[in-house]
C-alpha cells in the first residue's frame, strides 16, 4: 500500500495537488501506480576493508628459514637510496646441529647457483615477493616448487658470513617492473615484518617538517 508521501516521490508535487481535486486525474494516477513495474535497485556490496587480523593472518603464513628460535645477529638496515650503504636483509643465527635452510613460505626456486664466492638460492613467492638465502650448499634446482617449511638447502659451513658464528643471510624484495620482486627497481624490505616481529619501516621527511604529537 503506497502512502501519499510515496505518491509524491513518483509524481511532481503540482500534479499531486491537482489530482486531489479532479477524479479523472486520480484514476490516471491509480492506473500509473498499479501498472508501472517497480524499479529494483540493488545495493552495491560494501568494499571489504583489510583488517589487522587479516594482516596478522597473512604474516602468520611465513616462518623463519633458520631452524630453532629466531636470533638476529645483524638487523635489517634500509638504504636511503638503491645504491646507498645498508644491510639489505637480516642475518639469522643457525643451529650447527641442524643447518637446514627452510622455505619461509610457499614459492618457486627461480635461481640456484654461484654469486661471486658463495652459492645463493632465490625463491619467488605469491604476492610479488622474492626471498634470497646465502651462503648455502646443495640447493634445490631452479623450477622446483616448494611449500612453507620445506628444506631448500643447507648452510655452507665453509663461508663465514657473520663474525659471531654460523648464520644465514635472508633478504626479501618486493615490487619492481614485473611486480615479482625482480629487477633493479624492486624494493628491499625487512624480512622480520613478514614474521610479525617488527612493524614496517616508515621513512620520515628529512626537512624537519615532521613533529611528534
PDB file of C-alpha atoms in Angstrom:
ATOM      1  CA  UNK A   1       0.000   0.000   0.000  1.00  0.00           C
ATOM      2  CA  UNK A   2       1.539   3.323  -1.044  1.00  0.00           C
ATOM      3  CA  UNK A   3       1.220   6.402   1.175  1.00  0.00           C
ATOM      4  CA  UNK A   4       0.754   9.977  -0.001  1.00  0.00           C
ATOM      5  CA  UNK A   5       4.440  10.538   0.511  1.00  0.00           C
ATOM      6  CA  UNK A   6       5.138   7.647  -1.883  1.00  0.00           C
ATOM      7  CA  UNK A   7       2.909   9.299  -4.472  1.00  0.00           C
ATOM      8  CA  UNK A   8       4.897  12.500  -4.162  1.00  0.00           C
ATOM      9  CA  UNK A   9       8.070  10.572  -4.850  1.00  0.00           C
ATOM     10  CA  UNK A  10       6.647   9.252  -8.131  1.00  0.00           C
ATOM     11  CA  UNK A  11       4.846  12.371  -9.459  1.00  0.00           C
ATOM     12  CA  UNK A  12       5.644  16.097  -9.269  1.00  0.00           C
ATOM     13  CA  UNK A  13       4.105  17.927  -6.330  1.00  0.00           C
ATOM     14  CA  UNK A  14       1.910  20.112  -8.571  1.00  0.00           C
ATOM     15  CA  UNK A  15       0.420  17.033 -10.233  1.00  0.00           C
ATOM     16  CA  UNK A  16      -0.328  15.502  -6.827  1.00  0.00           C
ATOM     17  CA  UNK A  17      -2.202  18.617  -5.708  1.00  0.00           C
ATOM     18  CA  UNK A  18      -4.231  18.714  -8.913  1.00  0.00           C
ATOM     19  CA  UNK A  19      -5.081  15.019  -8.598  1.00  0.00           C
ATOM     20  CA  UNK A  20      -6.724  15.617  -5.248  1.00  0.00           C
ATOM     21  CA  UNK A  21      -9.231  17.977  -6.924  1.00  0.00           C
ATOM     22  CA  UNK A  22     -10.248  16.038 -10.031  1.00  0.00           C
ATOM     23  CA  UNK A  23     -11.499  12.462 -10.147  1.00  0.00           C
ATOM     24  CA  UNK A  24     -10.264  11.649 -13.671  1.00  0.00           C
ATOM     25  CA  UNK A  25      -6.751  12.576 -12.740  1.00  0.00           C
ATOM     26  CA  UNK A  26      -6.960  10.372  -9.649  1.00  0.00           C
ATOM     27  CA  UNK A  27      -7.929   7.439 -11.850  1.00  0.00           C
ATOM     28  CA  UNK A  28      -4.965   8.085 -14.094  1.00  0.00           C
ATOM     29  CA  UNK A  29      -2.685   8.229 -11.088  1.00  0.00           C
ATOM     30  CA  UNK A  30      -4.024   4.979  -9.674  1.00  0.00           C
ATOM     31  CA  UNK A  31      -3.520   3.248 -13.011  1.00  0.00           C
ATOM     32  CA  UNK A  32       0.013   4.611 -13.148  1.00  0.00           C
ATOM     33  CA  UNK A  33       0.796   3.211  -9.720  1.00  0.00           C
ATOM     34  CA  UNK A  34      -0.801  -0.172 -10.358  1.00  0.00           C
ATOM     35  CA  UNK A  35       0.639  -0.910 -13.797  1.00  0.00           C
ATOM     36  CA  UNK A  36       4.076   0.674 -13.620  1.00  0.00           C
ATOM     37  CA  UNK A  37       6.602  -2.082 -12.845  1.00  0.00           C
ATOM     38  CA  UNK A  38       8.653  -1.411  -9.728  1.00  0.00           C
ATOM     39  CA  UNK A  39      12.211  -0.262 -10.141  1.00  0.00           C
ATOM     40  CA  UNK A  40      14.527  -2.539  -8.226  1.00  0.00           C
ATOM     41  CA  UNK A  41      17.818  -1.022  -7.243  1.00  0.00           C
ATOM     42  CA  UNK A  42      20.362  -3.495  -5.948  1.00  0.00           C
ATOM     43  CA  UNK A  43      22.653  -2.093  -3.346  1.00  0.00           C
ATOM     44  CA  UNK A  44      26.319  -2.446  -4.131  1.00  0.00           C
ATOM     45  CA  UNK A  45      28.230  -4.742  -1.863  1.00  0.00           C
ATOM     46  CA  UNK A  46      30.387  -2.801   0.563  1.00  0.00           C
ATOM     47  CA  UNK A  47      34.109  -2.873  -0.099  1.00  0.00           C
ATOM     48  CA  UNK A  48      35.952  -5.294   2.098  1.00  0.00           C
ATOM     49  CA  UNK A  49      38.391  -3.486   4.319  1.00  0.00           C
ATOM     50  CA  UNK A  50      41.679  -5.145   5.215  1.00  0.00           C
ATOM     51  CA  UNK A  51      41.668  -5.679   8.946  1.00  0.00           C
ATOM     52  CA  UNK A  52      44.544  -6.024  11.358  1.00  0.00           C
ATOM     53  CA  UNK A  53      43.502  -9.641  11.856  1.00  0.00           C
ATOM     54  CA  UNK A  54      43.832 -10.324   8.131  1.00  0.00           C
ATOM     55  CA  UNK A  55      47.280  -8.746   8.040  1.00  0.00           C
ATOM     56  CA  UNK A  56      48.336 -10.829  11.035  1.00  0.00           C
ATOM     57  CA  UNK A  57      46.956 -13.963   9.388  1.00  0.00           C
ATOM     58  CA  UNK A  58      48.962 -13.219   6.254  1.00  0.00           C
ATOM     59  CA  UNK A  59      52.133 -12.791   8.253  1.00  0.00           C
ATOM     60  CA  UNK A  60      51.471 -15.971  10.210  1.00  0.00           C
ATOM     61  CA  UNK A  61      51.880 -17.943   6.968  1.00  0.00           C
ATOM     62  CA  UNK A  62      55.589 -17.045   6.993  1.00  0.00           C
ATOM     63  CA  UNK A  63      58.178 -18.740   9.163  1.00  0.00           C
ATOM     64  CA  UNK A  64      61.858 -18.374   9.837  1.00  0.00           C
ATOM     65  CA  UNK A  65      64.116 -20.029   7.249  1.00  0.00           C
ATOM     66  CA  UNK A  66      66.586 -20.934  10.013  1.00  0.00           C
ATOM     67  CA  UNK A  67      65.813 -23.749  12.422  1.00  0.00           C
ATOM     68  CA  UNK A  68      65.265 -23.098  16.099  1.00  0.00           C
ATOM     69  CA  UNK A  69      64.442 -19.834  17.850  1.00  0.00           C
ATOM     70  CA  UNK A  70      64.825 -16.686  15.765  1.00  0.00           C
ATOM     71  CA  UNK A  71      68.044 -14.920  16.804  1.00  0.00           C
ATOM     72  CA  UNK A  72      69.098 -11.887  14.801  1.00  0.00           C
ATOM     73  CA  UNK A  73      72.857 -11.324  14.616  1.00  0.00           C
ATOM     74  CA  UNK A  74      72.593  -8.326  12.315  1.00  0.00           C
ATOM     75  CA  UNK A  75      69.306  -6.491  11.703  1.00  0.00           C
ATOM     76  CA  UNK A  76      67.878  -5.026   8.534  1.00  0.00           C
ATOM     77  CA  UNK A  77      69.062  -1.516   7.627  1.00  0.00           C
ATOM     78  CA  UNK A  78      67.165   0.058   4.755  1.00  0.00           C
ATOM     79  CA  UNK A  79      69.449   2.050   2.417  1.00  0.00           C
ATOM     80  CA  UNK A  80      68.400   5.630   1.747  1.00  0.00           C
ATOM     81  CA  UNK A  81      68.856   5.003  -1.990  1.00  0.00           C
ATOM     82  CA  UNK A  82      69.201   1.826  -4.022  1.00  0.00           C
ATOM     83  CA  UNK A  83      72.928   2.436  -4.370  1.00  0.00           C
ATOM     84  CA  UNK A  84      73.496   3.568  -0.763  1.00  0.00           C
ATOM     85  CA  UNK A  85      75.081   1.547   2.006  1.00  0.00           C
ATOM     86  CA  UNK A  86      72.814  -0.560   4.179  1.00  0.00           C
ATOM     87  CA  UNK A  87      72.052  -4.108   5.221  1.00  0.00           C
ATOM     88  CA  UNK A  88      69.549  -5.477   2.736  1.00  0.00           C
ATOM     89  CA  UNK A  89      68.267  -8.321   4.848  1.00  0.00           C
ATOM     90  CA  UNK A  90      68.810  -9.953   8.232  1.00  0.00           C
ATOM     91  CA  UNK A  91      71.495 -12.321   9.467  1.00  0.00           C
ATOM     92  CA  UNK A  92      69.957 -15.141  11.487  1.00  0.00           C
ATOM     93  CA  UNK A  93      71.903 -17.392  13.812  1.00  0.00           C
ATOM     94  CA  UNK A  94      71.688 -21.042  12.822  1.00  0.00           C
ATOM     95  CA  UNK A  95      71.893 -24.264  14.765  1.00  0.00           C
ATOM     96  CA  UNK A  96      75.100 -26.083  13.841  1.00  0.00           C
ATOM     97  CA  UNK A  97      73.393 -29.370  14.664  1.00  0.00           C
ATOM     98  CA  UNK A  98      70.588 -28.593  12.196  1.00  0.00           C
ATOM     99  CA  UNK A  99      71.952 -26.417   9.383  1.00  0.00           C
ATOM    100  CA  UNK A 100      68.944 -26.877   7.100  1.00  0.00           C
ATOM    101  CA  UNK A 101      67.562 -23.838   5.299  1.00  0.00           C
ATOM    102  CA  UNK A 102      63.787 -23.948   5.025  1.00  0.00           C
ATOM    103  CA  UNK A 103      61.374 -22.094   2.767  1.00  0.00           C
ATOM    104  CA  UNK A 104      59.765 -19.293   4.806  1.00  0.00           C
ATOM    105  CA  UNK A 105      56.661 -19.516   2.595  1.00  0.00           C
ATOM    106  CA  UNK A 106      55.443 -21.383  -0.453  1.00  0.00           C
ATOM    107  CA  UNK A 107      57.154 -20.469  -3.700  1.00  0.00           C
ATOM    108  CA  UNK A 108      59.276 -21.489  -6.668  1.00  0.00           C
ATOM    109  CA  UNK A 109      63.050 -21.659  -6.983  1.00  0.00           C
ATOM    110  CA  UNK A 110      63.970 -19.054  -9.608  1.00  0.00           C
ATOM    111  CA  UNK A 111      67.744 -19.009  -9.053  1.00  0.00           C
ATOM    112  CA  UNK A 112      70.151 -21.583  -7.698  1.00  0.00           C
ATOM    113  CA  UNK A 113      73.847 -21.051  -8.247  1.00  0.00           C
ATOM    114  CA  UNK A 114      77.061 -19.220  -7.546  1.00  0.00           C
ATOM    115  CA  UNK A 115      77.301 -15.483  -6.895  1.00  0.00           C
ATOM    116  CA  UNK A 116      80.952 -14.446  -6.515  1.00  0.00           C
ATOM    117  CA  UNK A 117      82.329 -16.804  -3.839  1.00  0.00           C
ATOM    118  CA  UNK A 118      79.136 -18.377  -2.496  1.00  0.00           C
ATOM    119  CA  UNK A 119      76.022 -20.273  -3.511  1.00  0.00           C
ATOM    120  CA  UNK A 120      72.701 -18.434  -3.368  1.00  0.00           C
ATOM    121  CA  UNK A 121      69.164 -19.713  -3.710  1.00  0.00           C
ATOM    122  CA  UNK A 122      66.224 -17.431  -4.549  1.00  0.00           C
ATOM    123  CA  UNK A 123      62.512 -18.158  -4.130  1.00  0.00           C
ATOM    124  CA  UNK A 124      59.668 -16.321  -5.812  1.00  0.00           C
ATOM    125  CA  UNK A 125      56.561 -16.135  -3.609  1.00  0.00           C
ATOM    126  CA  UNK A 126      52.973 -15.224  -4.446  1.00  0.00           C
ATOM    127  CA  UNK A 127      52.161 -11.558  -3.915  1.00  0.00           C
ATOM    128  CA  UNK A 128      55.204 -10.090  -5.626  1.00  0.00           C
ATOM    129  CA  UNK A 129      57.831 -11.115  -3.052  1.00  0.00           C
ATOM    130  CA  UNK A 130      61.202 -12.742  -3.643  1.00  0.00           C
ATOM    131  CA  UNK A 131      63.486 -14.251  -0.962  1.00  0.00           C
ATOM    132  CA  UNK A 132      67.217 -14.898  -1.218  1.00  0.00           C
ATOM    133  CA  UNK A 133      69.396 -17.017   1.063  1.00  0.00           C
ATOM    134  CA  UNK A 134      73.171 -17.268   1.434  1.00  0.00           C
ATOM    135  CA  UNK A 135      75.639 -18.870   1.953  1.00  0.00           C
ATOM    136  CA  UNK A 136      74.196 -22.274   1.184  1.00  0.00           C
ATOM    137  CA  UNK A 137      75.148 -25.576  -0.409  1.00  0.00           C
ATOM    138  CA  UNK A 138      73.180 -28.349  -2.086  1.00  0.00           C
ATOM    139  CA  UNK A 139      70.303 -26.040  -3.087  1.00  0.00           C
ATOM    140  CA  UNK A 140      67.225 -27.290  -4.914  1.00  0.00           C
ATOM    141  CA  UNK A 141      67.312 -26.763  -8.686  1.00  0.00           C
ATOM    142  CA  UNK A 142      65.559 -23.914 -10.466  1.00  0.00           C
ATOM    143  CA  UNK A 143      61.909 -24.520 -11.220  1.00  0.00           C
ATOM    144  CA  UNK A 144      61.277 -26.542  -8.050  1.00  0.00           C
ATOM    145  CA  UNK A 145      58.025 -25.640  -6.309  1.00  0.00           C
ATOM    146  CA  UNK A 146      58.283 -25.687  -2.537  1.00  0.00           C
ATOM    147  CA  UNK A 147      55.942 -25.414   0.411  1.00  0.00           C
ATOM    148  CA  UNK A 148      56.473 -23.459   3.621  1.00  0.00           C
ATOM    149  CA  UNK A 149      58.922 -25.261   5.905  1.00  0.00           C
ATOM    150  CA  UNK A 150      60.382 -27.454   3.164  1.00  0.00           C
ATOM    151  CA  UNK A 151      64.166 -27.797   3.133  1.00  0.00           C
ATOM    152  CA  UNK A 152      65.612 -25.909   0.166  1.00  0.00           C
ATOM    153  CA  UNK A 153      69.347 -26.052   1.011  1.00  0.00           C
ATOM    154  CA  UNK A 154      71.820 -26.405   3.857  1.00  0.00           C
ATOM    155  CA  UNK A 155      74.034 -23.727   5.335  1.00  0.00           C
ATOM    156  CA  UNK A 156      77.561 -23.688   3.912  1.00  0.00           C
ATOM    157  CA  UNK A 157      79.927 -24.009   6.916  1.00  0.00           C
ATOM    158  CA  UNK A 158      82.945 -23.023   4.832  1.00  0.00           C
ATOM    159  CA  UNK A 159      81.660 -19.470   4.277  1.00  0.00           C
ATOM    160  CA  UNK A 160      81.870 -17.301   7.390  1.00  0.00           C
ATOM    161  CA  UNK A 161      79.259 -14.625   6.765  1.00  0.00           C
ATOM    162  CA  UNK A 162      78.986 -13.489  10.411  1.00  0.00           C
ATOM    163  CA  UNK A 163      81.732 -12.904  12.944  1.00  0.00           C
ATOM    164  CA  UNK A 164      79.534 -14.191  15.792  1.00  0.00           C
ATOM    165  CA  UNK A 165      79.204 -17.671  14.313  1.00  0.00           C
ATOM    166  CA  UNK A 166      77.214 -19.604  11.711  1.00  0.00           C
ATOM    167  CA  UNK A 167      74.441 -17.501  10.237  1.00  0.00           C
ATOM    168  CA  UNK A 168      72.062 -17.296   7.315  1.00  0.00           C
ATOM    169  CA  UNK A 169      71.522 -14.087   5.382  1.00  0.00           C
ATOM    170  CA  UNK A 170      67.865 -13.683   4.388  1.00  0.00           C
ATOM    171  CA  UNK A 171      66.865 -10.903   2.028  1.00  0.00           C
ATOM    172  CA  UNK A 172      63.392 -10.070   0.704  1.00  0.00           C
ATOM    173  CA  UNK A 173      62.452  -7.827  -2.203  1.00  0.00           C
ATOM    174  CA  UNK A 174      59.053  -6.777  -3.489  1.00  0.00           C
ATOM    175  CA  UNK A 175      57.588  -4.948  -6.471  1.00  0.00           C
ATOM    176  CA  UNK A 176      59.809  -3.973  -9.359  1.00  0.00           C
ATOM    177  CA  UNK A 177      58.919  -3.505 -13.013  1.00  0.00           C
ATOM    178  CA  UNK A 178      57.441  -7.012 -13.214  1.00  0.00           C
ATOM    179  CA  UNK A 179      55.842  -6.815  -9.749  1.00  0.00           C
ATOM    180  CA  UNK A 180      57.553 -10.047  -8.753  1.00  0.00           C
ATOM    181  CA  UNK A 181      60.442  -8.758  -6.652  1.00  0.00           C
ATOM    182  CA  UNK A 182      62.947  -8.888  -9.516  1.00  0.00           C
ATOM    183  CA  UNK A 183      64.911  -6.176 -11.302  1.00  0.00           C
ATOM    184  CA  UNK A 184      66.762  -3.081 -10.183  1.00  0.00           C
ATOM    185  CA  UNK A 185      63.578  -1.238  -9.224  1.00  0.00           C
ATOM    186  CA  UNK A 186      62.476  -3.842  -6.690  1.00  0.00           C
ATOM    187  CA  UNK A 187      62.476  -2.680  -3.076  1.00  0.00           C
ATOM    188  CA  UNK A 188      64.202  -4.429  -0.183  1.00  0.00           C
ATOM    189  CA  UNK A 189      62.017  -4.859   2.881  1.00  0.00           C
ATOM    190  CA  UNK A 190      62.670  -6.072   6.406  1.00  0.00           C
ATOM    191  CA  UNK A 191      62.044  -9.847   6.385  1.00  0.00           C
ATOM    192  CA  UNK A 192      61.096  -9.806  10.066  1.00  0.00           C
ATOM    193  CA  UNK A 193      57.920  -7.869   9.233  1.00  0.00           C
ATOM    194  CA  UNK A 194      56.715 -10.987   7.436  1.00  0.00           C
ATOM    195  CA  UNK A 195      57.096 -12.920  10.674  1.00  0.00           C
ATOM    196  CA  UNK A 196      55.120 -10.274  12.566  1.00  0.00           C
ATOM    197  CA  UNK A 197      58.141  -9.475  14.742  1.00  0.00           C
ATOM    198  CA  UNK A 198      58.605  -5.880  13.622  1.00  0.00           C
ATOM    199  CA  UNK A 199      56.476  -3.169  12.042  1.00  0.00           C
ATOM    200  CA  UNK A 200      57.302  -1.945   8.536  1.00  0.00           C
ATOM    201  CA  UNK A 201      59.799   0.927   8.401  1.00  0.00           C
ATOM    202  CA  UNK A 202      58.397   4.399   7.687  1.00  0.00           C
ATOM    203  CA  UNK A 203      60.773   6.941   6.180  1.00  0.00           C
ATOM    204  CA  UNK A 204      60.120  10.384   7.657  1.00  0.00           C
ATOM    205  CA  UNK A 205      60.806  13.652   5.793  1.00  0.00           C
ATOM    206  CA  UNK A 206      64.337  14.984   6.212  1.00  0.00           C
ATOM    207  CA  UNK A 207      63.370  18.671   6.012  1.00  0.00           C
ATOM    208  CA  UNK A 208      62.267  18.845   9.641  1.00  0.00           C
ATOM    209  CA  UNK A 209      58.576  19.146   8.759  1.00  0.00           C
ATOM    210  CA  UNK A 210      57.619  16.151  10.902  1.00  0.00           C
ATOM    211  CA  UNK A 211      56.887  16.681  14.570  1.00  0.00           C
ATOM    212  CA  UNK A 212      55.845  14.031  17.031  1.00  0.00           C
ATOM    213  CA  UNK A 213      52.471  14.602  18.676  1.00  0.00           C
TER     214      UNK A 213
END
